[in-house]
PDB file of C-alpha atoms in Angstrom:
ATOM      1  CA  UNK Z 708     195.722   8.715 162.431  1.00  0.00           C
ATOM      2  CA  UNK Z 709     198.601  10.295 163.086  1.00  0.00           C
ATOM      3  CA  UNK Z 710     201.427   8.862 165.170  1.00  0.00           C
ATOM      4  CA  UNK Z 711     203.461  10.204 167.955  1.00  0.00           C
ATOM      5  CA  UNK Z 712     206.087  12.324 166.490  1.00  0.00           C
ATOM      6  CA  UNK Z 713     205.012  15.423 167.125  1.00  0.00           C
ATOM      7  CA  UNK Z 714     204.015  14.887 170.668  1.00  0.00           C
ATOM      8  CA  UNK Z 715     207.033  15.674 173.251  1.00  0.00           C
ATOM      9  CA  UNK Z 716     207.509  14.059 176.543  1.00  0.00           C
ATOM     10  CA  UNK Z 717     207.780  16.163 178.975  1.00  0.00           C
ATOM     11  CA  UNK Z 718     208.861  15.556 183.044  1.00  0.00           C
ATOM     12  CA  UNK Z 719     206.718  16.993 185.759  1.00  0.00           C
ATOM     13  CA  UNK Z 720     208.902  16.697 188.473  1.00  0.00           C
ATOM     14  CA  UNK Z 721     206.643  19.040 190.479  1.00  0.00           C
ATOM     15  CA  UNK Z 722     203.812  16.997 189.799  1.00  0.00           C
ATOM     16  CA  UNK Z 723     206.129  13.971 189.538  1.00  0.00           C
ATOM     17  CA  UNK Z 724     204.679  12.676 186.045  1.00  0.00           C
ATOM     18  CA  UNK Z 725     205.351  12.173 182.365  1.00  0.00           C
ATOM     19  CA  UNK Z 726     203.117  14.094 180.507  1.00  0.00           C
ATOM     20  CA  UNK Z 727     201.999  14.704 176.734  1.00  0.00           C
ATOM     21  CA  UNK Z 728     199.742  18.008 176.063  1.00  0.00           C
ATOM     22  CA  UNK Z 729     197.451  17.798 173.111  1.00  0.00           C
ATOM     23  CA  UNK Z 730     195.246  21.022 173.337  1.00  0.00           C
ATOM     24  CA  UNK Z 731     194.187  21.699 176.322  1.00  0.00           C
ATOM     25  CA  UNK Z 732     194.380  17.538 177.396  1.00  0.00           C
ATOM     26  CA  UNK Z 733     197.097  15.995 178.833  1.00  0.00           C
ATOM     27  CA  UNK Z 734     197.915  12.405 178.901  1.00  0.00           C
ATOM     28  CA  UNK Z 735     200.644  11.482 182.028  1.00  0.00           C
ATOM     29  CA  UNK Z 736     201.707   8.334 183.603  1.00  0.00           C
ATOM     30  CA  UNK Z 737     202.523   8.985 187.951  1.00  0.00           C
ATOM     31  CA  UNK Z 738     205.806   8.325 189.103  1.00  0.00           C
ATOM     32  CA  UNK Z 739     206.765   8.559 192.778  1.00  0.00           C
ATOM     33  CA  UNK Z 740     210.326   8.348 193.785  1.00  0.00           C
ATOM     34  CA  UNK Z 741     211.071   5.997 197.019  1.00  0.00           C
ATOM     35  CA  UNK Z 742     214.158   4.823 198.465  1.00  0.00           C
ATOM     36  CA  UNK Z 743     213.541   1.419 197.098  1.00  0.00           C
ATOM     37  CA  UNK Z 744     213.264   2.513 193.095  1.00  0.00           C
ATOM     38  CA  UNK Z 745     210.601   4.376 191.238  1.00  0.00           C
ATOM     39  CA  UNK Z 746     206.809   3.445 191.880  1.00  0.00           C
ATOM     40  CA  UNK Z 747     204.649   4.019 189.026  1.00  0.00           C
ATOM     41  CA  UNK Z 748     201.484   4.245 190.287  1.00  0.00           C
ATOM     42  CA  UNK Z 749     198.861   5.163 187.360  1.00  0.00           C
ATOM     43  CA  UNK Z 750     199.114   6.497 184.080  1.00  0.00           C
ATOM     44  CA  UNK Z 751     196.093   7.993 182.512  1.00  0.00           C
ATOM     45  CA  UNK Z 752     195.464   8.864 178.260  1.00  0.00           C
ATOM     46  CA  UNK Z 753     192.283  10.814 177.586  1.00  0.00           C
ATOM     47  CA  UNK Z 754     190.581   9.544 174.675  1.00  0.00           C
ATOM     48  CA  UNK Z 755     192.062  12.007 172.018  1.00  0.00           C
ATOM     49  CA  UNK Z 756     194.800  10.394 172.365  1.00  0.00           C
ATOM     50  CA  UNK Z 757     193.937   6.992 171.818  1.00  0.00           C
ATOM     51  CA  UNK Z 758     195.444   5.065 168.411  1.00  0.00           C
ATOM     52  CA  UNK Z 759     198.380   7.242 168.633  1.00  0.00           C
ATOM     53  CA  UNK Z 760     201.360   5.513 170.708  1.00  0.00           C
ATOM     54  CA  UNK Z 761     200.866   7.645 173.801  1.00  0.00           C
ATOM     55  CA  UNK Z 762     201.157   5.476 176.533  1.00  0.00           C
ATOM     56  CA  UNK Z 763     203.602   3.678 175.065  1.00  0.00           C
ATOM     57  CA  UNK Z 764     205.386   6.985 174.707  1.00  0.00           C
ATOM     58  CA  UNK Z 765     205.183   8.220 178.490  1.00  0.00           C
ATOM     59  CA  UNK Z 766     206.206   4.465 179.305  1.00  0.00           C
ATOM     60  CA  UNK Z 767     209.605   4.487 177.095  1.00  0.00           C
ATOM     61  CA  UNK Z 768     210.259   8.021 178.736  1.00  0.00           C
ATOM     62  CA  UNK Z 769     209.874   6.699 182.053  1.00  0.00           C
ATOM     63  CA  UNK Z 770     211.609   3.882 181.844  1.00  0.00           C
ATOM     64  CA  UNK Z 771     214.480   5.868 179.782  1.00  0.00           C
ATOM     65  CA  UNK Z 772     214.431   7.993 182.939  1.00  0.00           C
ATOM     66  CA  UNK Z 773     214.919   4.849 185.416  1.00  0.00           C
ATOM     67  CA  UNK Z 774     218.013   3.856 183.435  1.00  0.00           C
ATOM     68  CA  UNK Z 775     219.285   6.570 183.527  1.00  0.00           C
ATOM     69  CA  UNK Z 776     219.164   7.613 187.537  1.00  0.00           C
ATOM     70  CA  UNK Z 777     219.878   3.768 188.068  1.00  0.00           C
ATOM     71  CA  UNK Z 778     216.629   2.977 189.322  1.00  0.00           C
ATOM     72  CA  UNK Z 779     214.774  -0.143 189.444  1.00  0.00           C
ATOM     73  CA  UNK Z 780     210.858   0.521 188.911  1.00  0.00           C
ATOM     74  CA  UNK Z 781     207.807  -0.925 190.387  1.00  0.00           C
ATOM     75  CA  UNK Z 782     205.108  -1.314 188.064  1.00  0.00           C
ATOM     76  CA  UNK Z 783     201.982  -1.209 190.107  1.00  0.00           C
ATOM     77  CA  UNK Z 784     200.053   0.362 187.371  1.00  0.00           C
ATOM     78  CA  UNK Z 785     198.332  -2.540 185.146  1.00  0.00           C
ATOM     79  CA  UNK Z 786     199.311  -0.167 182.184  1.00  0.00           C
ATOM     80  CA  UNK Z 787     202.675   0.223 182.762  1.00  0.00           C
ATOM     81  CA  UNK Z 788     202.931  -3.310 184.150  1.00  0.00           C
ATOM     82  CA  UNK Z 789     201.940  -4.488 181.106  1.00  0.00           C
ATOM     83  CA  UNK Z 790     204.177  -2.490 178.434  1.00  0.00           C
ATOM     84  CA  UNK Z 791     207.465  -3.864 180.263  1.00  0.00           C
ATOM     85  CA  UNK Z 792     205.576  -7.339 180.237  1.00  0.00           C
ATOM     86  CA  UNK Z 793     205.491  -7.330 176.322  1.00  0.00           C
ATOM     87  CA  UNK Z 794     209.150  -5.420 175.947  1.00  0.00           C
ATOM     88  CA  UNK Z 795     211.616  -7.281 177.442  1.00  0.00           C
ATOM     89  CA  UNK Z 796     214.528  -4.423 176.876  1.00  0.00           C
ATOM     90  CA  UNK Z 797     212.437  -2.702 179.793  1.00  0.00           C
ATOM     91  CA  UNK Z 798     212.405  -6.460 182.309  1.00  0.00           C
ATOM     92  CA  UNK Z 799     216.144  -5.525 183.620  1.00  0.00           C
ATOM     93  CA  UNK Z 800     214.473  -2.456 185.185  1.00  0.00           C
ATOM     94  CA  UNK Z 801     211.907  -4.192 187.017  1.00  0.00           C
ATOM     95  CA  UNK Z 802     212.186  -4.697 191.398  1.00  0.00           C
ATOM     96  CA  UNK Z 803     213.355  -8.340 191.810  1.00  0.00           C
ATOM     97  CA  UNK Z 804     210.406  -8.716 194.124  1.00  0.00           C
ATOM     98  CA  UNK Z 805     207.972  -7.801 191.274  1.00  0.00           C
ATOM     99  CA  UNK Z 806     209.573  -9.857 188.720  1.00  0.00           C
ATOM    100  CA  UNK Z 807     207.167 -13.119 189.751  1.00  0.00           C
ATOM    101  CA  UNK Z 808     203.823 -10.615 189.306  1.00  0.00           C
ATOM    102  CA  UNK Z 809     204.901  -9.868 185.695  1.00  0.00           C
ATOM    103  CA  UNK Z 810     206.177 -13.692 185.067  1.00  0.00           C
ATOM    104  CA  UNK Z 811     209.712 -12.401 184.042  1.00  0.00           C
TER     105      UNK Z 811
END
């Protein structure tokens, strides 16, 4: 199947979420912004997206997006939670106080 080229990344700030259309589907991951850092809450990819690299998509656009404002990010969302788990260029990013929870 094809990969994830051809899907774009695109910031909801209205909705405050990453999204990817396909069709008339969209694939997001939540963000909320709080004075402590960026809470990512849930991230959700309907199944015609599956096998193509879309969550792991929204999740490097997210966390691109933390960098960039400065922003440590809590990972309460066991998806996101576990991406930055297995990529440790993301485990700089994470809240100190959520570092234990992810065993980084």
């Amino acid at each position: 199947m094809a990969g994830t080229d051809d899907l774009e990344v695109v910031n909801n700030e209205a909705d405050g979420r990453f999204e990817v259309r396909l069709g008339d589907q969209t694939a997001y991951a939540e963000y909320r912004l709080l004075a402590t850092g960026i809470l990512f809450p849930h991230t959700e990819v309907p199944p015609a997206f599956e096998g193509r690299g879309v969550g792991g998509k929204l999740v490097r656009a997210a966390m691109a997006f933390a960098r960039e404002r400065g922003e440590v990010v809590i990972p309460v969302c066991p998806f996101v939670a576990g991406f930055i788990t297995r990529h440790p260029e993301y485990h700089d990013l994470v809240h100190p106080n959520y570092r234990a929870a992810l065993k980084i």
